[in-house]
Coordinates of C-alpha atoms and ligand atoms in Angstrom, one line a residue:
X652 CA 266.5 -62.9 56.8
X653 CA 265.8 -65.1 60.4
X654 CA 267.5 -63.6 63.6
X655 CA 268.7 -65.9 65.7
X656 CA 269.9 -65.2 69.0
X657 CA 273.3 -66.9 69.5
X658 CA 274.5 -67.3 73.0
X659 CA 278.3 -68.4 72.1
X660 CA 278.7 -69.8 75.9
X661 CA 282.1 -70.4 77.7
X662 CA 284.5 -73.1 78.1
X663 CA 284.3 -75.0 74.6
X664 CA 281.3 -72.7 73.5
X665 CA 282.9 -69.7 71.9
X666 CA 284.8 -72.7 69.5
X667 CA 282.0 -74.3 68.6
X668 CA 279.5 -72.0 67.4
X669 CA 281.9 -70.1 65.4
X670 CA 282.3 -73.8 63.5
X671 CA 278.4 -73.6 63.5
X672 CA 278.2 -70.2 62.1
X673 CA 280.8 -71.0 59.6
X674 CA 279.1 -73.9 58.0
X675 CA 275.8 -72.3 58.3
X676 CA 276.8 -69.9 56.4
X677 CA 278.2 -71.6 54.0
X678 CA 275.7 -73.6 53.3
X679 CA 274.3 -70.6 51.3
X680 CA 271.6 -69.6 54.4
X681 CA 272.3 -66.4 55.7
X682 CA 271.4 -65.6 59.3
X683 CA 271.6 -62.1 61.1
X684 CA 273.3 -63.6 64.5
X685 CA 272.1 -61.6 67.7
X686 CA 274.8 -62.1 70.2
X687 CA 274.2 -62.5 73.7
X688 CA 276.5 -63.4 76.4
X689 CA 275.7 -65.2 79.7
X690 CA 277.4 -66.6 82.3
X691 CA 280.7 -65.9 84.7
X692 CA 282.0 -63.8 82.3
X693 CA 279.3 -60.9 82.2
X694 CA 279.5 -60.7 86.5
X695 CA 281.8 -58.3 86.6
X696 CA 280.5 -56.2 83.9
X697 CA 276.6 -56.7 84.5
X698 CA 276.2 -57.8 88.0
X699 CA 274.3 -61.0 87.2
X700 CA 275.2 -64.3 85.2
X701 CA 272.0 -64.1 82.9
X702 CA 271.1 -60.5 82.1
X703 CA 267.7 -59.7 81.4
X704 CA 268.8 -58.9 77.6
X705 CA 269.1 -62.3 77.1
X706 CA 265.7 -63.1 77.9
X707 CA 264.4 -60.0 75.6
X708 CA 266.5 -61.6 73.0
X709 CA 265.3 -64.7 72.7
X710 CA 261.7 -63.7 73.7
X711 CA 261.7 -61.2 70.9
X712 CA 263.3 -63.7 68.6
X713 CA 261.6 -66.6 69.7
X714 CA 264.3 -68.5 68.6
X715 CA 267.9 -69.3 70.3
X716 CA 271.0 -71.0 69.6
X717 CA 273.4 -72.1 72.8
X718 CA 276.4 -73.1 73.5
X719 CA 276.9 -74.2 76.9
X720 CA 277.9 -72.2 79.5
X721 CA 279.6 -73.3 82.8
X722 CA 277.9 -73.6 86.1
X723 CA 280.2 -73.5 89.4
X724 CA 279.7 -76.5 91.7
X725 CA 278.6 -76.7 94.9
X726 CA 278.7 -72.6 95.7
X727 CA 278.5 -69.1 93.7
X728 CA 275.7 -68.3 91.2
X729 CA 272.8 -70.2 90.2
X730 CA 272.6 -72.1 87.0
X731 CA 272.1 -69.9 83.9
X732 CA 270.6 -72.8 82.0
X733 CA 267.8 -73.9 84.6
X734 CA 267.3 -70.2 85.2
X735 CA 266.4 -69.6 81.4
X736 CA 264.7 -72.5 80.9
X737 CA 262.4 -71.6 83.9
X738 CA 262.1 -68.4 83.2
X739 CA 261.0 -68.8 79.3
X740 CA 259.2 -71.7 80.4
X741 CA 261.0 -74.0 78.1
X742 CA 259.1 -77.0 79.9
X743 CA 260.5 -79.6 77.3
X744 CA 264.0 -81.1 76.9
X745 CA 264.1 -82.9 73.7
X746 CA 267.4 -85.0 73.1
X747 CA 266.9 -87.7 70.1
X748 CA 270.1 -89.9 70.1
X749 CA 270.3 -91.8 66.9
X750 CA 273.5 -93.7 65.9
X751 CA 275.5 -91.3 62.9
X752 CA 277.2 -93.2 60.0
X753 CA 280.7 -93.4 60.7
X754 CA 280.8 -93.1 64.3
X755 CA 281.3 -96.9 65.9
X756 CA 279.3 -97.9 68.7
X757 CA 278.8 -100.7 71.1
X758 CA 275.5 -101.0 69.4
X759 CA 273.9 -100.3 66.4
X760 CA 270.2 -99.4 65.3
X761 CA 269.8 -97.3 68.3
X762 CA 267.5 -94.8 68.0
X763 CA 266.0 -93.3 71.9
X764 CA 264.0 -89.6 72.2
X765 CA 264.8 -88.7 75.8
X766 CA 261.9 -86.1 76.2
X767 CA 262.5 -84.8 79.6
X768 CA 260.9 -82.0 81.8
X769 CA 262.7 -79.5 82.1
X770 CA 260.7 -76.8 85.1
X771 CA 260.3 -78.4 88.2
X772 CA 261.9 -81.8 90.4
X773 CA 265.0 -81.1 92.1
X774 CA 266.2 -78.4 89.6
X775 CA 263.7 -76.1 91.2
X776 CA 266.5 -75.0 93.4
X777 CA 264.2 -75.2 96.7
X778 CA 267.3 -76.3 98.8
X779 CA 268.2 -75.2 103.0
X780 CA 270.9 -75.8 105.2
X781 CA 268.9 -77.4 108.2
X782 CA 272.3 -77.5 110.6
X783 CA 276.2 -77.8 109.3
X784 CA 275.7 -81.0 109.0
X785 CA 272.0 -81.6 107.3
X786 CA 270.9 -80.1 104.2
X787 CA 267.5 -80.7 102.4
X788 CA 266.2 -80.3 98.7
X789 CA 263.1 -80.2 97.9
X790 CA 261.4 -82.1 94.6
X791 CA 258.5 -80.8 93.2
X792 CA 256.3 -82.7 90.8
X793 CA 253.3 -81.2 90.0
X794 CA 250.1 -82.4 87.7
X795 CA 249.9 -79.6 85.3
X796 CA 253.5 -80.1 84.5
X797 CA 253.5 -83.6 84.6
X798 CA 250.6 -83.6 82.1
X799 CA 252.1 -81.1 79.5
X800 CA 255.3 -82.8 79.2
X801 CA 253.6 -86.3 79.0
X802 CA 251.3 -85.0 76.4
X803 CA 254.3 -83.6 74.5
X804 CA 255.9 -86.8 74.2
X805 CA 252.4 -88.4 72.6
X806 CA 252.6 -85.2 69.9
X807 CA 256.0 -85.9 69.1
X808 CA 255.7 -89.8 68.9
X809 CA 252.4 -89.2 66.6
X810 CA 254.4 -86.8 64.1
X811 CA 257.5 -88.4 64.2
X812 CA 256.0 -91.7 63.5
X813 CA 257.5 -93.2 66.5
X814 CA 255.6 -96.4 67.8
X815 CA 255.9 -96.4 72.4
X816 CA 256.4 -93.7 75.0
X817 CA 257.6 -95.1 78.2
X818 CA 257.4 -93.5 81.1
X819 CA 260.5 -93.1 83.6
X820 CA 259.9 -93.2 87.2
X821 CA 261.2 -94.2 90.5
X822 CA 257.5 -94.3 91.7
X823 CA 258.4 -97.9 94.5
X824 CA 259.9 -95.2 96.7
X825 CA 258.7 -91.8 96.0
X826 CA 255.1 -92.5 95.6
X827 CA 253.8 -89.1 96.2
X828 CA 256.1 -87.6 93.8
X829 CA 257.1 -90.1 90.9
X830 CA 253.5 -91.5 91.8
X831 CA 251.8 -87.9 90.8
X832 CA 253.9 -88.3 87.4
X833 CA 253.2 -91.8 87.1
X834 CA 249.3 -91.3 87.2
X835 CA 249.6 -88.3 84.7
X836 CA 251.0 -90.4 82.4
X837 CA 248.2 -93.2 82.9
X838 CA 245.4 -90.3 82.0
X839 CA 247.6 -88.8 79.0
X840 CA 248.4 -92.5 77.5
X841 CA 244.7 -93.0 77.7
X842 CA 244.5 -90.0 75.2
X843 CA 246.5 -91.8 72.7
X844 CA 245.0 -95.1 72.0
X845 CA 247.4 -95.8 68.9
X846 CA 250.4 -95.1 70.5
X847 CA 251.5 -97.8 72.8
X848 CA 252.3 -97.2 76.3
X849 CA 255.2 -98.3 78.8
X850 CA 256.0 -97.9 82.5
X851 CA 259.8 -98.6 83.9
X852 CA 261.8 -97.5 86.9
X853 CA 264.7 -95.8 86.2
X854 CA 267.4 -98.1 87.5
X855 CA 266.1 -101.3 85.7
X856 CA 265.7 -98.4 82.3
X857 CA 269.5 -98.1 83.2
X858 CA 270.5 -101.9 83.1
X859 CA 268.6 -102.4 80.3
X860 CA 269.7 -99.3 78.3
X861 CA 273.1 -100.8 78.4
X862 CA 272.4 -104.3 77.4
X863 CA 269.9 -103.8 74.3
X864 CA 269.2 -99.9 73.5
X865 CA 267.5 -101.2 70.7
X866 CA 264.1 -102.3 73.2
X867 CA 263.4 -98.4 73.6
X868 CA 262.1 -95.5 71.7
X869 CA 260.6 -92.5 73.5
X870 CA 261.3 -91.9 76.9
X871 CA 259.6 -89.4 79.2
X872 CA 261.0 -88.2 82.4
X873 CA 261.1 -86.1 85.2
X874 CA 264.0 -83.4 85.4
X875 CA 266.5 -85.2 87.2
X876 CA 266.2 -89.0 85.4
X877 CA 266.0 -87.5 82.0
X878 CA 269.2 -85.3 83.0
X879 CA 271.2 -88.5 84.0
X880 CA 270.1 -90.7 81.5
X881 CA 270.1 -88.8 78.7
X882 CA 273.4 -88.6 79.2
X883 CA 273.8 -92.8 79.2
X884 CA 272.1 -92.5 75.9
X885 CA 274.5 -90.5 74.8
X886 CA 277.1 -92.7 75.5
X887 CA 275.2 -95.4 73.2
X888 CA 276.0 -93.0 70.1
X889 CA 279.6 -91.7 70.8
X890 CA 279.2 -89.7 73.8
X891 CA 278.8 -86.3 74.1
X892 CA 280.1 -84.5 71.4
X893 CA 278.0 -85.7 69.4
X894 CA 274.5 -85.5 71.7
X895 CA 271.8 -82.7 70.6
X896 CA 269.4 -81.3 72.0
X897 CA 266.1 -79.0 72.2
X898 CA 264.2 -76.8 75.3
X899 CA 261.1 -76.0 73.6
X900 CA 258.3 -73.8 75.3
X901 CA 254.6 -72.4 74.1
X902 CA 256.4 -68.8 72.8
X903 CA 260.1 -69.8 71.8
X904 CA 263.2 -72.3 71.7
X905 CA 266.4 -72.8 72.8
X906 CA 269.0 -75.4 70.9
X907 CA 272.1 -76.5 72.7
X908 CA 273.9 -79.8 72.8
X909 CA 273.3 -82.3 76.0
X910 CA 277.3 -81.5 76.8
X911 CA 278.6 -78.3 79.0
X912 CA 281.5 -76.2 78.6
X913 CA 284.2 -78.9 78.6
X914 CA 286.6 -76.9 80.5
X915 CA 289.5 -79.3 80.1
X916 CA 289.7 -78.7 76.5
X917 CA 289.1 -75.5 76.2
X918 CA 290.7 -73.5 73.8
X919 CA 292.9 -76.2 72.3
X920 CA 291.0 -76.7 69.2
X921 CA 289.6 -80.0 70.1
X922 CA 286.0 -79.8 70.7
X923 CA 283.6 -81.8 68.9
X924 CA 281.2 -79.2 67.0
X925 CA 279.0 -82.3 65.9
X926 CA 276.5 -82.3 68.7
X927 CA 275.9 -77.8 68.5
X928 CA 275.8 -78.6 64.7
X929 CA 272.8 -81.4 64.8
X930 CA 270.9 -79.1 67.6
X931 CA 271.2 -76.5 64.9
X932 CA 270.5 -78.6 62.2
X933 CA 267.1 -79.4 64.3
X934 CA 266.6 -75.3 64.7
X935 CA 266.6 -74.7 61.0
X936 CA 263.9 -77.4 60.7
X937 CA 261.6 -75.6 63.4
X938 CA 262.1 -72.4 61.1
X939 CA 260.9 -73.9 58.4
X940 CA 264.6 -74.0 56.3
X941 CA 264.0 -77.5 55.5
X942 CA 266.2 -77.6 52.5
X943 CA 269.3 -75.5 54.3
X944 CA 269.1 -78.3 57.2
X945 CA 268.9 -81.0 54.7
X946 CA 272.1 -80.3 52.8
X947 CA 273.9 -79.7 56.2
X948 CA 273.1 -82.7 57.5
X949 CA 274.1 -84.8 54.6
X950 CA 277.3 -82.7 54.5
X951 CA 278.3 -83.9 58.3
X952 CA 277.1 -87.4 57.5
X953 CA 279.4 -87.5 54.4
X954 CA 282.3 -86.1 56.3
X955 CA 282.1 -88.3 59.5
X956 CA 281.7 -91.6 56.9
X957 CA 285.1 -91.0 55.2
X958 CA 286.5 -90.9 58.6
X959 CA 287.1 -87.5 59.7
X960 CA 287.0 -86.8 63.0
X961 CA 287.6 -84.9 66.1
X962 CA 289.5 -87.1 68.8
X963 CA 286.2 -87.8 71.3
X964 CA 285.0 -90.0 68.6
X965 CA 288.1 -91.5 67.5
X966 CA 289.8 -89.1 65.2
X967 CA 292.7 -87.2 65.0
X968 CA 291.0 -83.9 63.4
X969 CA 291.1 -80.6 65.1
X970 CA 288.1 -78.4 65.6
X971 CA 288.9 -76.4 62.3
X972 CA 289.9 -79.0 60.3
X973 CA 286.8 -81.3 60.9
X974 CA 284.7 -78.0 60.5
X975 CA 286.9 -77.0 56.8
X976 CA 286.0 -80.6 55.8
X977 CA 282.2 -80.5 56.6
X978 CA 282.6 -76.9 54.4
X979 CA 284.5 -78.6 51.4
X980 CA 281.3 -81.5 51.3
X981 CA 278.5 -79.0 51.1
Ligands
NAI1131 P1 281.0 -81.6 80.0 O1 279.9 -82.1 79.2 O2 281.5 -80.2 79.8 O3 282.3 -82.6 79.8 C1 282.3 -84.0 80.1 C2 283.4 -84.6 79.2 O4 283.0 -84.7 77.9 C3 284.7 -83.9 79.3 O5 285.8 -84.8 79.3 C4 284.7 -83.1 78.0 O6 286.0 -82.8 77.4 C5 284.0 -84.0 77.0 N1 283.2 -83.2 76.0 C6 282.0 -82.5 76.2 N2 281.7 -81.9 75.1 C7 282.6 -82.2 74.2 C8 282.7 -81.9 72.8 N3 281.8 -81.1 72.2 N4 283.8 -82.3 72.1 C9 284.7 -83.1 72.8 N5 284.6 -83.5 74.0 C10 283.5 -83.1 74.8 O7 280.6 -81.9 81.5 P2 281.2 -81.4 82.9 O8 282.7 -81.4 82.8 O9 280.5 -82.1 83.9 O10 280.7 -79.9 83.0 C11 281.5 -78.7 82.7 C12 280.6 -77.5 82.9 O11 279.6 -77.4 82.0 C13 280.0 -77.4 84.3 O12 280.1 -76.1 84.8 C14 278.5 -77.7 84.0 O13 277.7 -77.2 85.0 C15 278.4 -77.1 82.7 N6 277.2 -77.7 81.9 C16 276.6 -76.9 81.1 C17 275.5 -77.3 80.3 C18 274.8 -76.4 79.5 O14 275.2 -75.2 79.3 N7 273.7 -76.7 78.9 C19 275.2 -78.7 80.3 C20 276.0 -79.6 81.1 C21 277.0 -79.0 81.9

């Protein structure tokens, strides 16, 4: 039997993964869950937002399934998500967003992998108060992660039988930093002669993201870009209950969905389990239960095209219900 480390999150997490659970396990695929919990809630108790069971967890498991977990804004701790992915060196985001049948979009056919790095830029947290009135953050690019995450886009566009990576900068004004990125991705391309290569900066990427999705397929970016517009590509499939994603590192894994905690829903039976559900539909893959994440994933796809649905995406179905339905189709 796997173990999986679950961390259940706040907010909207708690809701979701038990919907996750559920229809994992009744798909037939048992799975010995190993409970962690992270974020405001474990201060008072442990002292810290991320404890470092956590990180034995997942490093002995090597294999993690999140729920997302709020982070204050503007002051107390320090984000539990960039601190994890930093600290297990999770150096690639992965967030594939691919139109589902039954959910209507603007546009159809879209099909974008934002690979994003997921270490270093303005997430490293190097930030100081200069006076009251001037603050400064620092964004650090560097070559050898640059390279690694450009390289990991090539892998994945060779075994995913994807055809262009395109590289996302803003290198016209910060030509140190976006520049250093920018001429990684020139050597790495060079690399992989039968993939073709792209260059675009990120505010024309925007523009045209929104007219024709349809003229991109992978995307590589630096922390911040990918952050931002992986959650525009989102939006092209339903928004963000329905957005999956991957931080994938040398040792282990960590699953979550693209959205946080969703605190103005919380605990009304409303949240979209869809986007935790395809993130773990993508885990089961990397553990090898092929046929498991097969029949789930038809079982969603059959529920969502005979029109149930939770209310993000146009439906009137509550948490439970959606999840009961996706149960009754496996
Ligand atoms: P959010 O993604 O939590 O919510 C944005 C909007 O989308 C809200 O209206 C929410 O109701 C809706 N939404 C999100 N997920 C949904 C779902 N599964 N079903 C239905 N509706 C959904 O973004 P927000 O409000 O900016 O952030 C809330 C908290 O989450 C913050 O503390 C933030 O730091 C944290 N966060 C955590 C992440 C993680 O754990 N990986 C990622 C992003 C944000």
């Amino acid at each position: 039997m796997h173990t999986i480390t679950l961390i259940n999150g706040d907010g909207i997490g708690p809701e979701i993964s038990e919907s996750v659970q559920r229809i994992i396990k009744a798909s037939g695929l048992e799975i010995n869950w190993d409970l962690q919990t992270a974020g405001s809630d474990v201060i008072e108790k442990e002292g810290v937002p991320l404890p470092e069971r956590v990180i034995e967890s997942i490093k002995k498991n090597k294999v993690a399934l999140k729920a997302p977990v709020t982070t204050p804004i503007g002051k107390g701790f320090r984000s539990v998500n960039v601190q994890l992915r930093k600290t297990l060196d999770l150096y690639a985001n992965l967030r594939p967003c691919k139109n589902l049948p039954g959910v209507e979009t603007r546009f159809k056919d879209v099909d974008i992998v934002v690979v994003r790095e997921n270490t270093e830029d303005l997430y490293a947290g190097v930030e100081e108060k200069i006076d009251e009135d001037t603050a400064h953050s620092i964004k650090i690019i560097t070559r050898k992660a640059s390279e690694r995450i450009c390289k990991f886009a090539f892998e994945y566009a060779i075994k995913n039988n994807r055809q262009e990576v395109c590289a996302v900068s803003k290198a016209n004004i910060m030509k140190l930093s976006d520049g250093l990125f920018l001429e990684c991705f020139r050597k790495v391309s060079a690399e992989y002669p039968q993939i073709k290569s792209r260059e675009i900066l990120v505010d024309n990427l925007c523009m045209q993201l929104v007219q024709d999705p349809t003229r991109f397929d992978v995307l590589v970016l630096p922390n911040l870009y990918g952050d931002i517009v992986s959650d525009l590509t989102a939006g092209l499939i339903g928004g963000l209950g329905v957005a999956q994603g991957a931080n994938i590192g040398l040792d282990c894994a960590v699953f979550e969905p693209v959205h946080g905690s969703a605190p103005d829903i919380k605990g009304q039976n409303k949240a979209n389990p869809t986007a935790l559900l395809l993130s773990a539909i993508e885990m089961l893959k990397y553990i090898n239960e092929y046929s498991y994440a097969e029949k789930i994933e038809k079982a969603l796809f059959k529920t969502l095209s005979q029109g149930y649905k939770t209310a993000d995406i146009g439906g009137n179905l509550t948490t439970t219900e959606f999840t009961n339905k996706i149960i009754e189709n496996l």
